[in-house]
Amino acid sequence: MKKIKISELPLYQSLKGLFVMGTDVNNRSVKVNLEFIESETTKAVKDADTATAAAAKAAGLADEATKTANAAALRADTAQAQAAKAAKAASDAAQSALSAKTQADDAAKAAQDAAEAAQAAKTAADEATTLTKAATEASEKATAAAKSATDKVLDTLGKIVPTGLFVESVPRLTLGNVNPVYLKAVLSPDTALKNLIYISDNRAVEVGLDGRISILNKGVSRVHIIPTCNTALARTVLIEVGEPTLRLVTTRRQMRFTQSGALRMN
C-alpha cells in the first residue's frame, strides 16, 4: 500500500457523507454524522430568519394602523370645524335655523363617523401591537433554539475532539530484537475519538497502524504521532537502532550474566 502525506490528500468542501469514528462514554464504537450537525445548525438559522420576517411584517401593519388613526383624527377636526360654523350660522340667522340645524346634524353625524373611524383605527393599532408582541416572542424562541443547537454542537465537539496527547516511546532498540515493542499514545479526554496516524521515515524502523515498532536497519528514525481530529497535538519522537552490545557491571571491567548464565545484552 502506497503511503501519502496528509498534505497530499484532496480537499473536500462539504460535510455530506462524512463521519467521524470514535467511542462513546460507554466505550462503544460509534460514528458521528457531520452532515447532521450542519443540518441542525442550518435549520436553527432558517427559523430565526422566518421569525425576523414576521416581526418586520407586524411592524408594517402597525405603521398602517398609525396612518389610519391620523387620518381619522384629521376628519374629526374637520367635522368639529363644520359644527362650529353651523352653530354660528344658526345664532346669526334665525331664518336659517332649519338649515343650520340640518347642517349641525350633518356635522354631528360626520363627527360620529370620525369617532367610529378613530375607534376602528385604535382597534387596528391594538391588533398590530399584539402581532408585534407575538412576532417578538417567536423571534426570541427561534434565537433560543439556534443557541441551543449551537450549544449541542459545541458540547458534542468538546467531547469527541482530543485536547491532549501523551506519548511514551523507547529511545533505543537493538538489531535482532524480536520482542514486540509499541509506541504508547494516549489521548485525552477519555471521550475523545481514538484516531491516530503513525508516520515513520522507515530509515531504521517502521510503525504499524496499532503503534507496533518493527526494526528495519541500523540508524535513527523520526516517527510522527498525529491525532486525526486535532493535528495541532501531533508529536515527533526519535528511535535509534544499534548493534547489540555486552552489558557490563558498574566498574565497566566485567560482563553481566543472567541467572541461567547467558550474557546480558544492551
Backbone as a ProteinNet text record, in pm:
[ID]
protein_1_A
[PRIMARY]
MKKIKISELPLYQSLKGLFVMGTDVNNRSVKVNLEFIESETTKAVKDADTATAAAAKAAGLADEATKTANAAALRADTAQAQAAKAAKAASDAAQSALSAKTQADDAAKAAQDAAEAAQAAKTAADEATTLTKAATEASEKATAAAKSATDKVLDTLGKIVPTGLFVESVPRLTLGNVNPVYLKAVLSPDTALKNLIYISDNRAVEVGLDGRISILNKGVSRVHIIPTCNTALARTVLIEVGEPTLRLVTTRRQMRFTQSGALRMN
[TERTIARY]
84.3	0	88.7	64.8	142.9	99.2	195.8	165.6	180.4	87.8	95	81.8	129.1	118.6	-22.9	-57.6	-190.7	-203.6	-92.7	-97.3	-125.1	-105.4	-129.4	-271.7	-348.7	-488	-570.5	-674.3	-757.9	-847	-877	-966.8	-1111.2	-1194.8	-1338.2	-1415.4	-1499	-1560.7	-1700.4	-1739.8	-1873.9	-1864.5	-1962.5	-1969.3	-2057.4	-2122.7	-2214.7	-2140.9	-2195	-2137.2	-2015.8	-1978.8	-1859.5	-1898.9	-1824	-1845	-1711.8	-1721.3	-1603	-1621.9	-1525.7	-1534.5	-1473.8	-1525.6	-1472.8	-1548.3	-1536.3	-1606	-1684.3	-1802.1	-1882.5	-1843	-1923.3	-1889	-1897	-1967.5	-1976.4	-1872.4	-1777	-1667.2	-1716.5	-1829.3	-1880.1	-1835.9	-1806.9	-1766.1	-1887.6	-1872.8	-1981.9	-1926	-2017.9	-1978.4	-2068.8	-2013.7	-2086.7	-2102.6	-2227.5	-2257.7	-2238.8	-2133.6	-2106.9	-2214.3	-2278.8	-2387.7	-2505.6	-2532.9	-2641.3	-2614.6	-2490.8	-2457.1	-2480.2	-2438.8	-2456.6	-2603.6	-2688.2	-2830.9	-2902.5	-2865.1	-2930.3	-2899.3	-2777.3	-2738.6	-2809.7	-2819.5	-2887.2	-3035	-3099.7	-3242.5	-3265.5	-3178.1	-3194.3	-3182	-3087.7	-3069.3	-3191.8	-3248.8	-3366.5	-3485	-3503.7	-3613.4	-3598.1	-3476.1	-3452.2	-3486.8	-3451.8	-3483.4	-3633.5	-3707.7	-3854	-3918.3	-3870	-3924.4	-3895.6	-3778.1	-3741.7	-3833.2	-3864.3	-3954.5	-4094.8	-4141.3	-4273.3	-4276.1	-4167.1	-4159.5	-4165.2	-4096.1	-4096.2	-4237.4	-4310.8	-4446.9	-4538.5	-4523.9	-4606.1	-4577.5	-4450.9	-4414.9	-4481.5	-4487.7	-4554.5	-4703	-4767.8	-4910.8	-4931.8	-4839	-4850.6	-4840.7	-4749.8	-4735.6	-4864.5	-4926.1	-5051.5	-5162.7	-5167.7	-5270.8	-5252.5	-5127.1	-5098.5	-5144.7	-5119	-5163.1	-5315.7	-5385.6	-5532.9	-5584.4	-5519.7	-5561.2	-5540	-5428.1	-5401.8	-5506.6	-5545.8	-5648.1	-5782.6	-5815.9	-5942.1	-5942.4	-5829.5	-5820.3	-5838.6	-5781.6	-5797.5	-5944	-6013.3	-6156.4	-6237.7	-6197.8	-6269.2	-6251.6	-6130.1	-6106.6	-6191	-6200.1	-6280.9	-6429.1	-6475.7	-6617.1	-6646.9	-6554.3	-6575.3	-6581.7	-6498.2	-6499.7	-6633.6	-6687.5	-6817.8	-6929.4	-6923.2	-7025.9	-7022.6	-6901.6	-6890.6	-6949.2	-6920	-6971.3	-7123.7	-7182	-7328.1	-7393.4	-7329.3	-7385.5	-7384.4	-7274.6	-7266.8	-7373.2	-7392.9	-7494.3	-7634.8	-7660.9	-7793.3	-7818.1	-7710.2	-7727.2	-7734.9	-7668.6	-7668.2	-7796.2	-7853.4	-7972.3	-8077.3	-8179.1	-8286.4	-8362.3	-8374.5	-8448.5	-8381.4	-8246.6	-8179.7	-8159.3	-8242	-8225.9	-8243.6	-8346.2	-8370.5	-8252	-8205.2	-8091.3	-7967.1	-7954.5	-7838.4	-7847.9	-7974.9	-7993.2	-7956.4	-7999.6	-7967.1	-7815	-7751	-7604.2	-7538.5	-7601.5	-7545.8	-7561	-7678.9	-7699.4	-7598.7	-7580.6	-7482.7	-7342.4	-7312.7	-7179.6	-7166	-7277	-7273.1	-7253.5	-7322.6	-7306.5	-7163.1	-7109	-6971.2	-6876.3	-6906.3	-6822.5	-6834	-6958.8	-6978.9	-6902.4	-6912.5	-6839	-6688.3	-6642.5	-6499.4	-6460.3	-6551.5	-6522.2	-6516.3	-6610.9	-6609.9	-6483.1	-6444.3	-6321.3	-6199.2	-6200.3	-6088.6	-6083.8	-6203.8	-6208.7	-6159.8	-6201.1	-6155.9	-6003.8	-5951.7	-5806.5	-5736	-5793.7	-5734.4	-5734.3	-5847.6	-5855.9	-5748.3	-5734.5	-5632.9	-5492.7	-5470.5	-5339.6	-5314.3	-5420.4	-5406.2	-5372.7	-5441.8	-5415.1	-5271.6	-5228.8	-5091	-4990.4	-5021.3	-4931.9	-4925.3	-5042.3	-5045.6	-4963.2	-4977.8	-4899.6	-4749.4	-4715	-4573	-4518.6	-4597.9	-4555.1	-4537.1	-4635.1	-4626	-4503.2	-4478.7	-4361.7	-4232.4	-4229.4	-4110.2	-4086.7	-4196.4	-4182.4	-4133.1	-4187.3	-4142.9	-3995.5	-3953.4	-3811.3	-3722.7	-3768.1	-3689.6	-3679.5	-3792.8	-3788.9	-3693.4	-3697.9	-3608.2	-3462.7	-3435.8	-3298.7	-3253.1	-3344	-3309.5	-3283.9	-3366.4	-3346.4	-3211.5	-3176.5	-3047	-2932.7	-2946.4	-2840.6	-2830.1	-2947.7	-2946.3	-2878.3	-2911.1	-2848.1	-2697.4	-2656.6	-2513.1	-2444.9	-2511.1	-2453.6	-2438.1	-2538	-2529.2	-2411.9	-2395.2	-2283.5	-2149.9	-2136.6	-2011.1	-1985.5	-2095.1	-2078.5	-2031.7	-2092.3	-2052.4	-1907.3	-1870	-1732.3	-1635.1	-1676.9	-1589.6	-1563.3	-1654.9	-1636.6	-1555.8	-1567.9	-1503.9	-1370.6	-1344.9	-1217.9	-1114.2	-1000.1	-898.8	-833.7	-795.5	-728.1	-587.7	-550.2	-417.3	-367.4	-235	-173.8	-49	-48.2	69	133.4	264.6	336.1	451.8	458.8	569.7	639	770.3	843.4	974.8	1027.8	1160.5	1263.7	1367.4	1463.5	1559.2	1583.2	1685.1	1642	1664.2	1639.6	1765.7	1774.5	1891.6	1849.1	1940.7	1915.2	1897.3	1800.4	1775.2	1675.7	1628.6	1530.3	1395.9	1345.3	1219.2	1102.5	1126.8	1018.2	929.5	797.4	708.4	725.6	744	759.7	658.5	589.5	484.7	511.6	469.1	458.5	329.3	337.2	217.8	170.9	52.2	-5.1	-144.5	-167.7	-295.7	-352.6	-477.9	-546.9	-636.8	-653.4	-747.2	-836.7	-963.5	-1024.2	-1057.8	-1112.9	-1143.1	-1246.3	-1334.6	-1440.6	-1392.1	-1267.8	-1216.7	-1204.8	-1221.6	-1207	-1061.8	-1043.2	-909.2	-851.7	-842.8	-792.3	-651	-554.1	-413.5	-349.9	-257	-179.2	-31.3	36.6	180.6	252.9	343.7	420	569.4	639.2	783.5	857.7	983.8	1063.9	1119.7	1098.9	1138.2	1288.9	1368.4	1512.9	1563.6	1520.5	1563.1	1446.9	1327.3	1209.8	1090.1	987.5	856.5	755	642.8	542.8	410	345.5	216.9	102.6	-17.2	-136	-168.5	-126	-152.1	-38.5	61.6	172.9	287.8	281	390.2	510.5	630.9	755	823.7	859.8	933.4	1071.4	1175	1312.2	1346.2	1407.6	1446	1598.3	1663.6	1807	1868.8	1996.8	2070.1	2060.8	2038.2	2027.5	1925.4	1874	1776.8	1657.2	1538.1	1414.7	1338.3	1275.7	1186	1042.3	966.1	828.3	732.3	629.7	527.3	401.6	346.5	219.8	118.6	15.2	-77.1	-221.7	-290	-433.8	-511.8	-592.7	-662.3	-765.5	-819.5	-923.5	-865.3	-736.1	-671.6	-522.6	-485.3	-346.4	-250.3	-303.1	-215.1	-145	-198.3	-138.6	-27.9	3.1	98.7	232.5	291.9	421.6	517.5	647.6	751.8	853.4	890.9	990.1	1101.2	1219.6	1333.7	1361.1	1378	1406.5	1536.5	1631.9	1762.3	1769.1	1826.9	1850.9	2002.8	2060.4	2204.6	2239.4	2369.3	2417.4	2407.3	2374.3	2370.3	2510.5	2520.4	2647.9	2634.9	2749.8	2750.9	2720.6	2638.8	2608.6	2716.4	2778.4	2886.1	2837.4	2912.3	2880.5	2921.9	2900.2	2925.9	3069.8	3163.5	3306.1	3348.2	3261.3	3291.2	3406.8	3442.3	3553.6	3509.5	3382.6	3332.4	3197.8	3173	3045.7	2938.4	2812	2698.6	2631.8	2585.6	2521.1	2382.2	2295	2164.4	2178.6	2070.5	2074.7	2106.3	2069.1	2095.4	2237.9	2311.4	2449.5	2463.8	2357	2366.8	2417.4	2480.1	2529.2	2411.5	2422.8	2322.7	2363.2	2270.1	2298.5	2220.9	2277.7	2208.9	2127.9
-119.3	0	125.5	216	338	436.5	489.4	587	728.7	813.3	952.8	1042	1163.6	1260.6	1317.7	1367	1428.9	1550.7	1623.6	1742.6	1709.4	1581.9	1541.7	1493.7	1480.5	1434.7	1545.6	1511.1	1614.9	1682.6	1811.7	1885.4	1849	1847.3	1818.6	1932	2005.5	2128.1	2107.2	1985.3	1959.3	1858.5	1867.1	1769.8	1650.7	1654.5	1547.9	1415.4	1314.5	1180.9	1159.2	1259.3	1244.5	1197.1	1104.5	1054.4	1058.7	1076.6	1070.2	951.3	860.1	739.5	763.7	691.2	702	612.8	639.6	564.4	660.7	613.9	699.5	677.5	737.7	728.5	585.7	496.8	355.5	270.4	336.7	269	183.3	226.1	157.3	233.7	159.4	223.5	291.9	418.4	495.1	578.2	631.2	726.5	848.3	965.5	1091	1145.6	1171.3	1223.4	1375.2	1424.7	1568	1642.7	1575.8	1639.6	1669.2	1581.1	1604.7	1731	1749.6	1869.2	1994.1	1986.8	2102.2	2131.9	2027	2048.9	2108.5	2066.2	2120.6	2270.3	2308.1	2449	2531.2	2476.4	2547.3	2567.1	2465.4	2475.6	2584.5	2592.2	2693.8	2834.1	2852	2983.5	3019.3	2917.5	2942.5	2983.1	2917.9	2954.1	3097.1	3139.1	3275.6	3375.9	3342.9	3432.4	3446.1	3333.9	3336.2	3425.7	3413.8	3495.8	3643.1	3673.5	3813.3	3872.4	3791.7	3839.2	3866.6	3780.2	3800.5	3929.3	3958.4	4081.4	4204.5	4195.6	4308.7	4332.6	4222.2	4234.3	4299.2	4260.7	4317.7	4466.8	4503	4644.5	4725.4	4665.6	4733.6	4754.8	4652.8	4666.2	4777.9	4789.1	4893.4	5031.6	5044.7	5174.2	5210.4	5109.6	5135.1	5177.6	5112.5	5147.6	5290.8	5331.1	5467.6	5570.2	5540.3	5631.3	5644.9	5530.6	5532.6	5618.9	5606.1	5684.8	5833.7	5868.2	6011	6067	5986.2	6032	6052.2	5959.9	5971.9	6096.4	6125.8	6245.4	6371.4	6369.3	6484.9	6504.3	6390.7	6401.7	6454.7	6415.7	6464.3	6615.2	6663.8	6808.8	6883.3	6825.8	6889	6893.1	6781.2	6776.4	6878.8	6893.5	6992.5	7134.6	7161.3	7294.8	7321.1	7216.4	7232.3	7255.3	7185.7	7203.5	7344.7	7395.2	7531.3	7635.2	7612.4	7703.8	7699.5	7578.4	7565.2	7633.4	7618.4	7681.4	7833.3	7887.3	8033.1	8081.4	8001.4	8040.3	8038.9	7942.2	7933.5	8052.8	8096.4	8209.4	8342.6	8351.8	8477.7	8495.1	8384.1	8399.7	8299.8	8347.9	8262.4	8203.3	8284.1	8236.3	8111.9	8099.7	7981.1	7876.2	7884.4	7790.8	7645.9	7624.7	7488	7435.5	7525.3	7484.7	7460.3	7553.6	7539.7	7411.6	7382	7257.6	7136.3	7141.6	7029.6	7015.4	7134.1	7130.4	7078.3	7120.4	7074.3	6923.6	6873.8	6728.4	6655.2	6713.5	6651.3	6651.3	6766	6775.8	6676.6	6664.7	6569.8	6427.1	6394.6	6260.9	6238.6	6343.8	6332.2	6311.2	6383.6	6367.1	6225.7	6171.4	6034.2	5935.4	5958.9	5871.3	5878.4	6001.7	6018.7	5947.8	5957.1	5891.1	5738.7	5687.3	5543.4	5501.9	5587.6	5558.7	5559.6	5656.5	5663	5537.2	5490.7	5369.7	5247.8	5243	5132	5136.8	5258.4	5272.3	5226.5	5261.8	5219.4	5066.8	5005.8	4859.3	4796.3	4855.3	4803.9	4819.7	4934.3	4957	4854.7	4825	4724.3	4586.9	4551.4	4422.9	4417.7	4530.9	4535	4518.5	4579.8	4565.4	4420.6	4354	4212	4126.6	4156.1	4081.6	4105.1	4230.5	4262.4	4184.9	4179.3	4105.4	3956.7	3900.8	3758.8	3732.5	3823.9	3806.9	3815.1	3907.1	3920.2	3792.7	3736	3611.3	3497.7	3492.3	3388.3	3405	3530.7	3556.8	3514.2	3543.3	3504.5	3352.6	3282.9	3136.2	3080.7	3140.4	3094	3118	3233.6	3263.6	3164.6	3133.6	3037	2898.4	2861.1	2731.2	2725.8	2836.8	2841.5	2831	2900.3	2894.1	2753.7	2690.1	2554.2	2457.3	2471.5	2384	2405.5	2532.9	2563.4	2504.7	2518.6	2463.4	2312	2244.4	2099.1	2059.9	2137	2107.8	2126	2239.2	2265.6	2162.6	2119.3	2019.2	1886	1849.5	1723.6	1729	1841.2	1854.5	1855.4	1918.8	1922.9	1785.7	1690.4	1555.8	1466.7	1488.2	1394.9	1445.6	1576.9	1630.6	1626.1	1560	1549.1	1683.8	1702	1824.9	1798	1672.3	1640.8	1507.9	1494.3	1371.7	1340	1217.9	1169.9	1057.6	1067.3	967.6	910.3	778.1	709.6	620.4	640.2	567.6	514	410.4	359.2	436.1	491.5	572	489.1	358.5	279.9	134.4	72.1	-70.1	-132.1	-263	-331.6	-421.5	-434.1	-523.3	-666.4	-736.6	-874.6	-888	-776.9	-782.2	-827.6	-941.5	-995.8	-973.3	-916.5	-890.4	-777.4	-790.3	-683.1	-555.1	-443.6	-313.1	-217.4	-139.2	-49.9	94.4	186	325.3	340.4	400.2	419	563.3	580.1	713.7	716.5	812	822.9	962.7	966.6	1093.7	1127.1	1253.4	1299.8	1408	1418.5	1341	1197.9	1120.2	979.6	963.4	1065.5	1055.8	1095.3	1140	1183.6	1064.9	1093.8	989.9	941.7	808.4	749.4	721.5	824.4	809.9	866.6	780.4	820.4	768.8	847.6	806.2	806.1	694.2	684.6	692.7	790	807.6	801.4	705.6	690.5	713.9	760.8	777.1	643.4	532.7	396	379.4	466.8	450.9	340.3	344.1	242.7	154.4	212.5	136.2	179.9	94.2	131.7	105.3	177.5	167.7	128.4	24	-22.2	66.3	35.9	113.1	104.6	-4.9	-21.3	31	95.6	151.3	55	-66	-161.9	-120.8	-127.3	-86.9	-209.5	-201.6	-309.1	-256.6	-329.9	-288.4	-319.4	-219.2	-235.9	-236.7	-131.8	-117.2	-45.5	-43.4	33.3	181.3	266.1	408.5	473.9	591.4	668.3	700.8	677.5	710.9	818.6	904	1005.9	957.3	948.8	897.6	1007	1032.9	1132.9	1060.6	1108.4	1057	1170.7	1149.1	1257.3	1217.3	1290.6	1269.7	1329.9	1251	1299	1406.3	1409.1	1507.2	1636.6	1641.4	1764.1	1753.6	1782.6	1765.3	1857.8	1961.6	2052.7	1982.2	1867.3	1793.8	1698.2	1695.3	1598.1	1604.4	1486.5	1474.7	1398.7	1423.1	1353.9	1295.1	1167.4	1102.3	1045.4	1029.5	970	832.1	733.1	596.8	551.5	512.4	469.2	316.9	261.1	117	96.8	16.6	-5.2	-152.2	-180.4	-316.5	-354.6	-478.7	-520.4	-514.6	-472.5	-464.5	-538.8	-581.7	-652.4	-555.9	-603	-522.4	-549	-441.9	-453.2	-411.3	-450.9	-408.2	-263	-207	-64.5	-26.5	-117.6	-86.1	-83.2	-135.7	-141.8	-237.7	-323.7	-416.7	-561.8	-587.8	-724.6	-730.9	-846.6	-864.7	-909.9	-881	-921.8	-1043.3	-1138.5	-1260.1	-1270.8	-1348	-1378.2	-1490.7	-1524.1	-1632.1	-1765.5	-1779.5	-1904.8	-1909.1	-1799.8	-1798.7	-1737.3	-1683.2	-1622.5	-1478.9	-1432.6	-1294.5	-1197.7	-1087.6	-981.5	-882.2	-853.5	-766.1	-635.6	-528.3	-398.3	-390.4
0	0	0	-93.5	-101.7	5.9	78.2	181.8	126	160.4	117.9	239.5	222.1	331.3	339.7	457.9	474.2	382.4	363.7	278.7	133.2	93.4	-45.8	-70.5	35.8	18.1	-45.8	-127.9	-190.6	-87.9	-113.7	-25.8	-56.3	47.9	32.1	97.2	16.9	63.1	121	154.2	208	321.2	413.7	523.6	487.3	368.1	329	315.1	381.4	371.8	460.4	540.1	624.3	764.4	817.4	953	1027.8	1155.5	1242.4	1336.1	1340.3	1420.9	1558.9	1656.8	1792.2	1888.2	2013.8	2117.7	2204.2	2254	2340.5	2486.7	2579.9	2722.3	2773.9	2703	2743.3	2671.2	2606.5	2536.2	2420.2	2361.5	2243.4	2117.6	2013	1888.6	1826.1	1790.1	1729.8	1614.9	1534.9	1431.5	1442.5	1414.9	1422.6	1281.3	1241	1107.9	1109	1043.8	1041.6	963.2	865.8	790.1	881.6	981.8	1077.8	1158.8	1201.7	1278.5	1193.8	1064.3	975.4	951.7	932.1	903.5	1023.4	1145.7	1265.3	1279.5	1254.2	1263.6	1156.9	1031.8	922.3	953.7	1010.8	1045.2	1149.4	1249.3	1353.4	1295	1201.2	1138.9	1054.4	981.2	899.1	986	1101.3	1193	1241.8	1270	1316.1	1206.5	1079.1	967	949	963.3	949.4	1056	1179.8	1288.6	1265.6	1212.9	1185.3	1078.6	973.6	867.9	924.1	1015.9	1076.9	1158.4	1228.9	1308.3	1217.9	1101	1008	952.1	923.1	870.9	974.6	1100.9	1207.2	1224.4	1210	1221.6	1109.8	988.2	876.3	904.1	963.6	999	1100.5	1196.1	1297.9	1233.9	1134.2	1066	991.9	923.5	851.4	947.3	1064.4	1163.2	1212.8	1232.6	1279	1175.3	1045.4	939.8	938.9	959.3	961.3	1076.1	1193.9	1311.3	1286.1	1222.2	1192.9	1097.9	996.3	901.1	970.9	1063.1	1136.5	1224.3	1287.1	1371.1	1287.2	1165.9	1077.4	1038.2	1010.1	975.8	1094.9	1214.8	1334.7	1349.6	1325	1333.3	1230.3	1110.7	1004.7	1043.2	1099.5	1141	1249.7	1344.6	1451.9	1395.2	1295.3	1234.2	1165.7	1098.5	1032.5	1135.5	1247.7	1351.9	1408.3	1429.5	1482.6	1383.8	1256.6	1154.4	1149.1	1162	1159	1279.6	1397.2	1518.2	1505.8	1451.6	1434.4	1335.3	1227.1	1128.4	1190.3	1281.6	1346.4	1437.7	1510.7	1604.2	1529.8	1417	1340.7	1259	1212	1127.8	1170.3	1237.9	1285.8	1168.5	1056.6	941.6	880.7	905.4	850.2	958.8	1062.7	1174.7	1129.6	1044.4	999.9	918.6	831.7	750.6	837.6	938.2	1027.3	1108.7	1153.3	1230.6	1145.7	1017.2	928.2	913.6	897.8	885.1	1014.7	1127	1255.7	1268.6	1226	1230.9	1142	1022.7	932.1	994.3	1057.6	1118.9	1234.5	1312.1	1424.7	1374.5	1262.9	1206.1	1158.1	1093.9	1047.5	1165.6	1276.7	1396.3	1450.5	1448.9	1495.1	1407.2	1275.8	1184.8	1210.4	1235	1262.2	1391	1492.7	1620.1	1601.6	1520.9	1495	1418.4	1321.7	1246.6	1338.6	1433.3	1528.1	1615.8	1658	1738.9	1660.6	1530.4	1445.8	1428.6	1413.8	1399.4	1527	1643.4	1771	1782.9	1739.6	1744	1654.1	1533.1	1441.3	1500.7	1568.7	1630.8	1741.3	1820.7	1926.9	1868.3	1758.2	1693.5	1640.1	1583	1531.8	1645.7	1760.4	1877.2	1922.2	1922.1	1960.7	1865	1733.8	1634.5	1652	1682.8	1704.4	1823.4	1931.2	2050.7	2019.9	1943.2	1907.8	1820.2	1726	1639.1	1719.1	1818.1	1902.7	1981.9	2038.2	2113.8	2024.2	1899.3	1805.6	1771.6	1754.6	1725.3	1841.4	1964.1	2081.3	2092.9	2061.8	2067.1	1962.1	1839.9	1734	1771.1	1832.9	1876.3	1981.7	2076.8	2181.4	2121.5	2019.8	1954.5	1883.2	1815.7	1746.9	1845.6	1959.4	2062.1	2119	2142.1	2195.5	2099.4	1968.6	1869	1864.3	1871.4	1871	1993.5	2110.9	2234.2	2224.2	2162.4	2147.4	2059	1948.5	1858.5	1929.3	2002.1	2072.7	2181.6	2250.7	2355.8	2297	2181.9	2117	2070.8	2008.3	1962.4	2079.3	2191.6	2308.6	2367	2344.1	2396.9	2303.6	2172.7	2079.5	2025.3	2033.6	1983.7	2096	2074.8	2179.5	2209	2336.8	2378.3	2430.9	2445.2	2495.2	2439.6	2428	2376.7	2459.3	2519.1	2593	2511.9	2488.5	2409.2	2490.8	2494.1	2560.9	2458.1	2439.3	2336.1	2391.8	2325.4	2361.3	2279	2343	2267.6	2183.8	2225.9	2154.3	2147.5	2030.5	2009.9	1948.1	1958.3	1902.4	1787.9	1690	1577.7	1627.2	1571.6	1612.2	1725.5	1781.3	1889.6	1831.4	1879.4	1826.2	1920.2	2036.4	2130.2	2076.3	2088.1	2038.1	2120	2051.9	2115.9	2052.7	2135.8	2086.6	2130	2044.7	2086.2	2166.1	2283.9	2364.9	2349.6	2292.9	2273.9	2336.7	2426.9	2498	2475.3	2423.1	2400.3	2518.5	2545.6	2648.4	2587.6	2638.3	2747.6	2705.8	2800.8	2772.2	2661.2	2643.5	2541.9	2402.5	2389.4	2258.5	2163.6	2033.8	1932	1929.8	1938.7	1948.6	1809.2	1727.4	1591.1	1582.4	1556	1549	1419.6	1365.8	1248.9	1289.5	1258.8	1284.6	1150.5	1138.3	1014.3	1046.5	988.3	1008.9	878.3	890.1	769.1	719.6	798.1	760.1	737.2	796.5	784.5	876.6	1002.2	1098.6	1141.9	1154.6	1198.1	1115.4	1116.1	1065.5	1175.7	1170.2	1275.9	1212.9	1269.7	1218.8	1263.8	1213.1	1247.9	1396.4	1462.3	1605	1691.4	1630.3	1706.3	1728.2	1670.8	1689.3	1605.4	1670.7	1606.3	1547.5	1419.4	1352.4	1313	1352.2	1324	1178.4	1108.9	969	950.9	997.7	977.7	1097	1098.2	1197.9	1161	1260.5	1235.8	1327.2	1284.7	1363.8	1274.5	1326.8	1254.8	1329.8	1252.1	1307.3	1285.8	1394.7	1388.3	1434.8	1352.9	1386.7	1436.2	1547.4	1600.9	1586.8	1502.1	1465.6	1499.3	1590	1612.5	1494.9	1426.6	1306.9	1337.2	1460.7	1495.1	1552.1	1577.1	1625.2	1595.1	1470.8	1427.9	1499.8	1567.2	1639.7	1756.5	1800.3	1911.4	1866.1	1736.9	1683.3	1757.5	1778.1	1844.6	1753.8	1773.4	1697.3	1794.5	1772.5	1857.4	1768.7	1828	1759	1818.4	1732.4	1777.1	1710.4	1794.2	1743.4	1741.7	1636.9	1626.8	1613.6	1705.8	1703.4	1716.7	1704.3	1722.3	1869.8	1899.3	2039.4	2100.8	2225.7	2297.6	2429	2482.1	2610.5	2723.1	2818.2	2934.6	3041.1	3088.8	3186.7	3324.2	3426.2	3562.6	3577.7	3695.5	3717.2	3690	3720.8	3704.1	3557.9	3467.1	3324.9	3292.6	3386.2	3363.2	3360.2	3397.2	3399.4	3328	3265.3	3195.1	3292.3	3256.6	3338.5	3273.6	3357.8	3310	3371.5	3303.5	3359.3	3460.4	3531.5	3630.2	3564.7	3436.4	3367.1	3309.3	3324.1	3274.8	3137.7	3078.8	2947	2960.6	2853	2854	2850.1	2925.4	2919.1	2809.7	2718.9	2606.6	2621.1	2567.4	2563.7	2434.9
[MASK]
++++++++++++++++++++++++++++++++++++++++++++++++++++++++++++++++++++++++++++++++++++++++++++++++++++++++++++++++++++++++++++++++++++++++++++++++++++++++++++++++++++++++++++++++++++++++++++++++++++++++++++++++++++++++++++++++++++++++++++++++++++++++++++++++++++++++++

